[in-house]
Amino acid sequence: MTPLTPPPIDYAAVAPLLIVLGAACVSVLVEAFLPRHQRWPAQVALSVVAIVVAGVTLGVYAGDAPAQGVITLGSTMAVDMPTLFLWGTLLVLGFGSLLLIADRSVEPGGAFVASALERASAGAAPGSTTGPSGVDPEHVDRSYGAPGDAPTMQTEVFPFTLFALGGMMAFVAANDLLTMFVALEVLSLPLYLMCGLARRRRLLSQEAAVKYFLLGAFASAFFLYGVALLYGYAGSVRLSAIAEAAVGTDRSDALLFGGLALLIVGLLFKGSVGPFHTWTPDVYQGAPTPATAFMAACTKVAAFGAIARVLYVAFGSTRWEWRGVLWAVAIASMVIGAVLGLTQTDLKRMIAYSSIAHAGFLLLGTMAITQAGTSGTLFYLLAYGFTTIAVFGIISLVRTADGEATHLSQWAGLAKRSPLLAGVMTFLLLALAGIPLTSGFTAKFAVFSAALSDGMAPLVVVALVASAIAAFFYLRVVVLMYFSETPADGPTVSVPGAFTTVAITLGVVVTLLLGVAPTLVLDWAGAGGFTG
Amino acid sequence: MIALAPLLFVLPALGALINFLAGRRANAWGHWLGVATVVASFVIGLLLFFETLGLAPEERTREVSLFDWIASGSLNVDFGLRLDPLSLTFVLLITGVGSLIHIYSVGYMSHDPGRRRFFAQLNLFVAAMLILVLGNNFVMLYLGWEGVGLASYLLIGFYQDRPSAATAAKKAFLMNRVGDVGLAVAIFLIWLELGTLQYTDVFARIGEVPGGTVLAITILLLLGACGKSGQFPLQSWLPDAMEGPTPVSALIHAATMVTAGVYLIARTSPIYNLTETGRLIVSLVGVVTLLIGAVIGCAYDDIKKVLAYSTVSQIGYMILAVGLGPAGYALGIFHLLTHGFFKAGLFLGAGSVMHAMNDDVNMRHFGGLGKHMKITFVTFGLGYLALIGFPFLSGYFSKDAIIEAAFAQEGWQGWVFGGAATLAAGLTAFYMTRLMIMTFFGKERWRELKGPDGKDYHPHESPATMTVPMIVLAFGSVLGGFLLYSIGLYEWLAPSVGELRELEGGVLPHALVPWLVVAFSLLGVVIAYLVVGRRPTPVERPSPVSVPVRAARRDLYANTINETLIERPGIWLTRALVFVDNRGVDGAVNGIAAGLGGGSGRLRRLQTGFVRSYALSMLGGSVLVVAALLAVRFA
């Protein structure tokens, strides 16, 4: 028996990932051993410090990272320029989401609780249509604070967030399909749980969690089956090995393309690309808004980072075979997102359909197996992520006694009562619609021009038409806010706490900056390609 | 000294700005500020003029670059000034006549609550006009061009509570736009061909441009000139512009702005020198206009409108002159200067009469005013003599020179241009004599009448602020022509518009022409005396009248033609477009929107909320993707 030699590890390269995952483990210990009232400050401090330190480490490493990238951990991780950019994106977006998650001022005690009974003990207002009511106070579980105490928060959400973030970072860096699958599960499981933690509208939240879990498991199965077929084809799960096999063998292509199809279905599901989007509206609507922000921004980054890597590294040489199919998927996604968004009456569902349309746009960039396509996609992910976090931050501020007022009719005439909020929301919606001087325009321009120069003109035309259709439902919100009469029992606008203010400000400033001066970030995004 | 040049237009612009922004606080002193800035500009203009006079002729063209104005890709425009004899001549005319008219306005507008606004707009006009003539590139020309258009619009509509003034302002603005489009397109063409808009570069390289394009540029520039200078076919706004206060009519619509077209053609003379056809078209426009103006002038009873059509006609002479090419540029400028003096004087005189007659403009209500306002009578009379070309007054020198040059053309052009110009000189004498007789001589018809405001007329001489400028301008009318001629205006202008070519050949002996013109003018005076002077003038307009008079009273149907050819089809087109927009475009847009909305509503039902159906749709999608990929591979 030959002695096992541990593979060499480039610790500097993977340090940000290790820091985030390590912090997640510490966070579990904090949850287990600290008394309840100390957990929130400890968890917030730990998470913030972990993300900031990971970010600094990443920055230091990226300063003199080799341009062609590093493959480490026994060739399971590829830390190349796109990985570094995606890690950076994930960390800043994760930071923004974490601020929303940690906020306890908008929803007293925070948006996260564990059980239905918790709501009663937290002294929330009755009258929720979906939550259970009339709970017998004798049977209230007191372990999370006595009635009359200040409502408390389910601090497990912090380790969840950190684990999910770590999983996403591993996901976009994974250099073989098995690592990718493990990372997929690491990022997914905490997300399922986070969906079910809403303080208000418990049933909707738990239903969303179950749906997401069931469909996610279904998609994971597709992914795994695809991995199996590809292993059968190439004899390896490494992306570069698959690429080599596709060029230099006469093995049956049925395994290759069958495997690709199933693999890509699993990935498209995570990216909420139509027609694998069905979970998105329900989950976005049901999940606590900060968790929705996290999912919408970071999961999108992770999924499209992985899709871009798989297509670029493993299937770059066979692009002419699969591109037609992805054309159809992209068109379906853009049309579904834009058209179905038209008749949505719930703001969170509307943003969900918007994200499906955006997923279609993003697919254009990933399909262009060129440097411009990669950098455009990366830029788009960053821009979209920040805008989305700010949008959900704003949504969490408009409330009635019963929680967030997400029905469109409740937003009527909001500009009269809160001109600042309406102005910011208008700016963000314009960014989602892709109006110049916002990051949305620059991002769309980068992706569309990359697609155009790679011979996808018809697709770009469809994308432009879809953008035009989608602009309608964004602008409808603007019109509602500015030109409609305020309903008598309209929602109130909460004064955001420091955390939410910072998160929204960050999103708005980045949206504006990327719209006005995009070159710097575009240069970073285009610093280097994927390494296989 | 040249460093002072920007102050020329900066001072009036500041005056305008302060008067516009200071509000009521400036009511007490705003008008004096307006006067001071323009007078200061005039002094600076004089200093620069004498400095330039001291230079050798070839050094008299100087450029001052102030800053990079527009730097965008290959379009680079300098904010720079060109100080040469042509621009300095205009500077002196604008600021000199401008100063006099500003002073006059202090008296004329003394009872008007909007006096500060009036001076602000007048200063704005002076500043814009100075930018127009001083700029060293076409974009600055266009800036000034639009600036004077704006100032003119504001001033015509100064009495904004009168619907007729508002309409006249709109009309002037719209007809100017037509011309402006021509100028703009000409500038675009020049840039397209040469990639530069600096005068020096354009004139140095215009020879590289193909002949057809040069012709197009000259015609488009002429269109611009026609709009601003009230030339055929865009002449009909100028008489309506008399709705503005009389100093405005004198300054803008007689002495300065309407000569911008002449300036434009003289300034771009290197382009016009290249195309005989282009110059011919210019001359034809001038000839048609000078006849139209003279004929219509005979039929009006409104003192200001007669003078307005006289202006149209006199500018026609100038355009005719510059259309004659190197033989005429300097002549056109010469007539422009003398005309600036005597026409401004005439308008100020008319304003003085109106001031005395309760703002009435109908000459049939006047009569015998000479005794009551002696200074006005004398100064107006001198302006009148200058205009009809009384020997050795200023009009005699400048107008005769143009008619001589016209007769010096060969073939039909000599006969047509010279003949028309001579005929119009006779008509000018007729209508101006008619005006003189109806206003200052004969029976005092106003004694039995009430003014337009319902009060009796009490004719009186105007205050000194009004009479002094009139006296100064009268001196100009008498001596201007001789002075300008004898100090060598033609040589002075030579660096800008080229040497004046000596007249040779032509259809008539040169010595004969002055006699002919004087004879025609005399004939006009005599006929006017016979027709108007010997019979009592009816207070009401006689009708019916003969066909030519009826046509002239209706502006030779210019408005009717505009309405039939432009306005009606325009209205029909608008209505048709509105119809198409409502039914076609809106229908399509609403249809698409309804279709999408309906589709959305139906598709929405697929989102049932059941996990099983979601999973089914995912499975369906996956099967399709797998099938499609395999099909692509094995097809």
XYZ file of N, CA and C in Angstrom, chain A residues 212-365:
462
model
N -39.130 24.980 -1.729
C -37.762 25.199 -2.173
C -36.942 23.943 -1.928
N -37.156 23.331 -0.769
C -36.392 22.131 -0.427
C -36.710 20.997 -1.402
N -38.016 20.750 -1.622
C -38.401 19.627 -2.489
C -37.858 19.824 -3.897
N -38.101 21.018 -4.435
C -37.668 21.252 -5.809
C -36.152 21.289 -5.889
N -35.508 21.810 -4.816
C -34.050 21.853 -4.797
C -33.476 20.441 -4.793
N -34.094 19.570 -4.023
C -33.625 18.190 -3.990
C -33.792 17.545 -5.371
N -34.928 17.858 -5.986
C -35.205 17.350 -7.338
C -34.101 17.806 -8.297
N -33.767 19.112 -8.220
C -32.759 19.657 -9.119
C -31.391 19.061 -8.820
N -31.103 18.836 -7.512
C -29.819 18.253 -7.157
C -29.686 16.862 -7.756
N -30.808 16.160 -7.763
C -30.775 14.820 -8.351
C -30.407 14.896 -9.820
N -31.000 15.845 -10.538
C -30.633 16.029 -11.953
C -29.135 16.278 -12.086
N -28.669 17.180 -11.221
C -27.259 17.564 -11.278
C -26.374 16.330 -11.087
N -26.728 15.541 -10.077
C -25.906 14.376 -9.743
C -25.933 13.352 -10.873
N -27.096 13.183 -11.455
C -27.216 12.248 -12.570
C -26.325 12.711 -13.735
N -26.372 14.020 -13.957
C -25.523 14.573 -15.007
C -24.050 14.308 -14.717
N -23.652 14.462 -13.455
C -22.255 14.218 -13.087
C -21.897 12.767 -13.385
N -22.829 11.876 -13.044
C -22.567 10.457 -13.272
C -22.345 10.174 -14.754
N -23.213 10.719 -15.604
C -23.090 10.474 -17.045
C -21.763 11.034 -17.561
N -21.406 12.221 -17.081
C -20.169 12.830 -17.562
C -18.952 12.030 -17.098
N -19.053 11.487 -15.871
C -17.944 10.650 -15.414
C -17.827 9.410 -16.299
N -18.993 8.892 -16.645
C -18.985 7.738 -17.546
C -18.352 8.081 -18.881
N -18.541 9.305 -19.315
C -17.998 9.710 -20.614
C -16.496 9.967 -20.528
N -16.080 10.763 -19.532
C -14.706 11.241 -19.520
C -13.816 10.431 -18.583
N -14.396 9.652 -17.684
C -13.589 8.931 -16.732
C -13.018 9.836 -15.662
N -13.528 11.035 -15.569
C -13.047 11.964 -14.551
C -14.151 12.988 -14.335
N -14.148 13.605 -13.139
C -15.144 14.653 -12.917
C -14.501 16.024 -13.023
N -13.193 16.088 -13.322
C -12.552 17.379 -13.465
C -13.037 18.081 -14.733
N -13.262 19.373 -14.642
C -13.822 20.089 -15.789
C -12.872 20.021 -16.981
N -11.575 20.198 -16.701
C -10.639 20.213 -17.822
C -10.535 18.834 -18.455
N -10.704 17.784 -17.634
C -10.646 16.441 -18.195
C -11.814 16.202 -19.148
N -12.974 16.735 -18.789
C -14.137 16.592 -19.667
C -13.874 17.316 -20.981
N -13.283 18.517 -20.863
C -12.980 19.268 -22.078
C -12.016 18.495 -22.962
N -10.984 17.898 -22.341
C -10.017 17.129 -23.145
C -10.692 15.936 -23.795
N -11.540 15.254 -23.017
C -12.199 14.072 -23.560
C -13.082 14.432 -24.741
N -13.745 15.602 -24.638
C -14.665 15.981 -25.701
C -13.927 16.249 -27.001
N -12.661 16.678 -26.885
C -11.904 16.990 -28.101
C -11.279 15.737 -28.694
N -10.730 14.893 -27.808
C -9.816 13.891 -28.348
C -10.293 12.454 -28.320
N -11.578 12.171 -28.206
C -11.973 10.763 -28.153
C -13.072 10.485 -29.158
N -13.317 9.170 -29.335
C -14.433 8.794 -30.207
C -15.509 8.093 -29.394
N -15.563 8.425 -28.091
C -16.604 7.811 -27.266
C -17.971 8.390 -27.627
N -19.013 7.690 -27.190
C -20.365 8.109 -27.569
C -20.691 9.489 -26.990
N -21.124 10.390 -27.873
C -21.474 11.729 -27.417
C -22.766 11.761 -26.621
N -23.535 10.674 -26.682
C -24.805 10.693 -25.955
C -24.560 10.907 -24.471
N -23.520 10.291 -23.948
C -23.203 10.481 -22.534
C -22.828 11.934 -22.265
N -22.010 12.479 -23.159
C -21.555 13.855 -22.962
C -22.730 14.829 -22.937
N -23.567 14.721 -23.971
C -24.633 15.732 -24.068
C -25.767 15.457 -23.104
N -26.054 14.164 -22.866
C -27.042 13.848 -21.842
C -26.577 14.371 -20.495
N -25.315 14.140 -20.219
C -24.760 14.617 -18.950
C -24.818 16.123 -18.852
N -24.425 16.806 -19.925
C -24.464 18.276 -19.921
C -25.876 18.775 -19.665
N -26.848 18.136 -20.353
C -28.224 18.599 -20.228
C -28.687 18.516 -18.780
N -28.438 17.380 -18.138
C -28.921 17.211 -16.766
C -28.158 18.120 -15.801
N -26.853 18.218 -16.049
C -26.038 19.088 -15.203
C -26.536 20.529 -15.266
N -26.775 20.968 -16.484
C -27.129 22.377 -16.670
C -28.512 22.649 -16.095
N -29.400 21.631 -16.129
C -30.715 21.830 -15.530
C -30.565 22.134 -14.043
N -29.700 21.370 -13.385
C -29.475 21.611 -11.965
C -28.959 23.016 -11.701
N -28.070 23.470 -12.573
C -27.495 24.801 -12.370
C -28.516 25.894 -12.692
N -29.263 25.701 -13.772
C -30.260 26.707 -14.160
C -31.316 26.861 -13.074
N -31.621 25.750 -12.406
C -32.587 25.827 -11.311
C -32.103 26.809 -10.258
N -30.820 26.698 -9.880
C -30.297 27.585 -8.843
C -30.309 29.047 -9.314
N -30.075 29.227 -10.601
C -30.053 30.596 -11.121
C -31.437 31.134 -11.430
N -32.470 30.359 -11.111
C -33.876 30.691 -11.389
C -34.060 31.141 -12.834
N -33.535 30.325 -13.746
C -33.743 30.580 -15.161
C -34.986 29.814 -15.590
N -35.873 30.512 -16.331
C -37.051 29.811 -16.852
C -36.602 28.731 -17.810
N -37.291 27.630 -17.986
C -38.513 27.174 -17.301
C -38.255 26.428 -15.999
N -37.096 26.662 -15.384
C -36.818 25.987 -14.111
C -36.942 26.983 -12.968
N -37.822 27.952 -13.164
C -37.925 29.093 -12.268
C -39.066 28.944 -11.282
N -39.868 27.885 -11.407
C -41.196 27.897 -10.773
C -41.154 28.156 -9.274
N -40.061 27.778 -8.631
C -39.978 28.006 -7.190
C -39.819 29.487 -6.853
N -39.272 30.245 -7.779
C -38.788 31.582 -7.439
C -39.858 32.510 -6.853
N -40.994 32.710 -7.549
C -41.953 33.682 -6.999
C -42.440 33.289 -5.615
N -42.762 32.001 -5.453
C -43.297 31.576 -4.159
C -42.270 31.764 -3.054
N -41.024 31.415 -3.358
C -39.998 31.485 -2.314
C -39.632 32.935 -2.017
N -39.506 33.747 -3.053
C -39.186 35.159 -2.815
C -40.256 35.807 -1.964
N -41.508 35.438 -2.264
C -42.596 36.069 -1.532
C -42.658 35.580 -0.085
N -42.443 34.265 0.089
C -42.633 33.693 1.410
C -41.478 33.927 2.350
N -40.277 33.958 1.829
C -39.114 34.057 2.697
C -39.081 35.424 3.371
N -38.449 35.491 4.566
C -38.263 36.808 5.187
C -37.481 37.703 4.220
N -37.865 38.969 4.145
C -37.294 39.824 3.105
C -35.767 39.882 3.112
N -35.103 39.980 4.289
C -33.638 39.981 4.235
C -33.088 38.694 3.620
N -33.740 37.554 3.921
C -33.282 36.301 3.326
C -33.511 36.316 1.821
N -34.634 36.899 1.387
C -34.888 37.009 -0.048
C -33.796 37.830 -0.719
N -33.413 38.925 -0.047
C -32.350 39.749 -0.609
C -31.079 38.941 -0.770
N -30.751 38.163 0.266
C -29.546 37.340 0.225
C -29.615 36.334 -0.918
N -30.762 35.673 -1.028
C -30.924 34.663 -2.088
C -30.835 35.311 -3.463
N -31.594 36.420 -3.612
C -31.678 37.028 -4.939
C -30.324 37.510 -5.400
N -29.549 38.082 -4.468
C -28.270 38.640 -4.883
C -27.194 37.557 -4.963
N -26.986 36.837 -3.850
C -25.816 35.959 -3.767
C -26.021 34.638 -4.516
N -27.217 34.045 -4.392
C -27.422 32.786 -5.095
C -27.277 32.979 -6.594
N -27.775 34.105 -7.077
C -27.645 34.407 -8.501
C -26.171 34.451 -8.888
N -25.372 35.112 -8.057
C -23.939 35.224 -8.354
C -23.315 33.836 -8.405
N -23.631 33.036 -7.369
C -23.018 31.713 -7.302
C -23.433 30.872 -8.500
N -24.733 30.853 -8.789
C -25.221 29.979 -9.862
C -24.609 30.384 -11.193
N -24.597 31.671 -11.503
C -24.086 32.063 -12.825
C -22.571 31.994 -12.891
N -21.916 32.178 -11.714
C -20.475 31.945 -11.704
C -20.175 30.505 -12.092
N -20.940 29.578 -11.503
C -20.711 28.168 -11.783
C -21.081 27.827 -13.224
N -22.216 28.354 -13.696
C -22.618 28.065 -15.080
C -21.538 28.541 -16.044
N -21.046 29.770 -15.796
C -20.033 30.320 -16.698
C -18.794 29.432 -16.681
N -18.381 28.981 -15.481
C -17.170 28.172 -15.405
C -17.360 26.838 -16.126
N -18.489 26.180 -15.864
C -18.719 24.866 -16.482
C -18.734 25.011 -18.005
N -19.499 25.994 -18.498
C -19.601 26.132 -19.951
C -18.262 26.502 -20.559
N -17.545 27.402 -19.882
C -16.306 27.924 -20.453
C -15.215 26.858 -20.428
N -15.057 26.205 -19.271
C -13.915 25.305 -19.117
C -14.205 23.931 -19.727
N -15.372 23.369 -19.371
C -15.606 21.989 -19.773
C -16.249 21.877 -21.149
N -17.052 22.837 -21.538
C -17.830 22.660 -22.765
C -17.556 23.739 -23.806
N -16.438 24.453 -23.634
C -16.117 25.509 -24.587
C -15.979 24.991 -26.002
N -15.403 23.814 -26.151
C -15.138 23.320 -27.502
C -16.394 22.794 -28.184
N -17.421 22.451 -27.405
C -18.634 21.901 -28.025
C -19.750 22.940 -28.067
N -19.355 24.226 -28.001
C -20.387 25.259 -27.837
C -21.385 25.268 -28.974
N -20.974 24.862 -30.178
C -21.913 24.973 -31.298
C -23.028 23.954 -31.184
N -22.774 22.864 -30.437
C -23.842 21.880 -30.245
C -24.861 22.354 -29.215
N -24.367 22.920 -28.090
C -25.341 23.225 -27.029
C -25.904 24.630 -27.112
N -25.309 25.488 -27.902
C -25.722 26.881 -27.835
C -27.187 27.083 -28.244
N -27.613 26.331 -29.276
C -28.999 26.496 -29.730
C -29.990 26.228 -28.627
N -29.693 25.171 -27.824
C -30.618 24.819 -26.739
C -30.652 25.940 -25.699
N -29.475 26.475 -25.388
C -29.463 27.556 -24.397
C -30.120 28.826 -24.941
N -30.043 29.022 -26.264
C -30.812 30.130 -26.865
C -32.267 30.013 -26.451
N -32.809 28.824 -26.662
C -34.227 28.622 -26.366
C -34.492 28.868 -24.885
N -33.587 28.370 -24.029
C -33.786 28.558 -22.590
C -33.765 30.041 -22.246
N -32.794 30.758 -22.832
C -32.687 32.190 -22.530
C -33.945 32.926 -22.972
N -34.409 32.604 -24.175
C -35.624 33.274 -24.663
C -36.793 32.965 -23.738
N -36.919 31.673 -23.369
C -38.023 31.304 -22.481
C -37.935 32.098 -21.187
N -36.751 32.197 -20.641
C -36.594 32.874 -19.361
C -36.947 34.352 -19.477
N -36.439 34.996 -20.530
C -36.711 36.425 -20.685
C -38.192 36.677 -20.887
N -38.816 35.831 -21.725
C -40.235 36.057 -22.016
C -41.079 35.772 -20.783
N -40.787 34.657 -20.101
C -41.571 34.324 -18.904
C -41.437 35.448 -17.878
N -40.204 35.863 -17.630
C -39.986 36.895 -16.620
C -40.696 38.184 -16.971
N -40.533 38.628 -18.226
C -41.093 39.926 -18.600
C -42.611 39.879 -18.671
N -43.155 38.825 -19.276
C -44.607 38.799 -19.498
C -45.349 38.508 -18.206
N -44.869 37.537 -17.447
C -45.596 37.225 -16.221
C -45.457 38.329 -15.180
N -44.351 39.059 -15.264
C -44.187 40.170 -14.331
C -45.282 41.212 -14.483
N -45.861 41.277 -15.694
C -46.850 42.328 -15.979
C -48.048 42.259 -15.058
N -48.488 41.034 -14.713
C -49.755 40.924 -13.978
C -49.549 40.646 -12.502
N -48.319 40.820 -12.012
C -48.116 40.568 -10.588
C -48.639 41.743 -9.773
N -49.226 41.405 -8.629
C -49.735 42.470 -7.773
C -48.942 42.554 -6.480
N -48.043 41.597 -6.287
C -47.221 41.618 -5.084
C -45.819 42.046 -5.471
N -45.292 43.016 -4.735
C -44.015 43.598 -5.112
C -42.901 42.558 -5.093
N -42.897 41.692 -4.087
C -41.812 40.715 -4.009
C -41.911 39.701 -5.144
N -43.141 39.316 -5.487
C -43.289 38.396 -6.623
C -42.846 39.073 -7.909
N -43.166 40.371 -8.003
C -42.775 41.107 -9.203
C -41.253 41.120 -9.360
N -40.578 41.364 -8.245
C -39.109 41.356 -8.308
C -38.622 39.948 -8.643
N -39.348 38.939 -8.182
C -38.969 37.560 -8.511
C -39.023 37.343 -10.021
N -40.110 37.788 -10.649
C -40.194 37.619 -12.109
C -39.138 38.478 -12.799
N -38.884 39.651 -12.232
C -37.811 40.470 -12.776
C -36.493 39.707 -12.738
N -36.275 38.968 -11.636
C -35.001 38.236 -11.535
C -34.959 37.109 -12.559
N -36.117 36.561 -12.915
C -36.132 35.509 -13.943
C -35.748 36.115 -15.296
N -36.286 37.314 -15.579
C -35.911 37.977 -16.830
C -34.425 38.315 -16.825
N -33.927 38.801 -15.686
C -32.508 39.126 -15.603
C -31.654 37.884 -15.795
N -32.152 36.748 -15.293
C -31.403 35.506 -15.475
C -31.247 35.208 -16.968
N -32.322 35.482 -17.726
C -32.216 35.288 -19.175
C -31.149 36.186 -19.780
N -31.118 37.457 -19.341
C -30.099 38.376 -19.865
C -28.696 37.868 -19.524
N -28.568 37.391 -18.262
C -27.257 36.924 -17.828
C -26.794 35.736 -18.659
N -27.759 34.887 -19.034
C -27.409 33.704 -19.810
C -26.767 34.094 -21.139
N -27.173 35.247 -21.674
C -26.555 35.737 -22.912
C -25.056 35.907 -22.742
N -24.692 36.495 -21.579
C -23.272 36.738 -21.349
C -22.506 35.437 -21.160
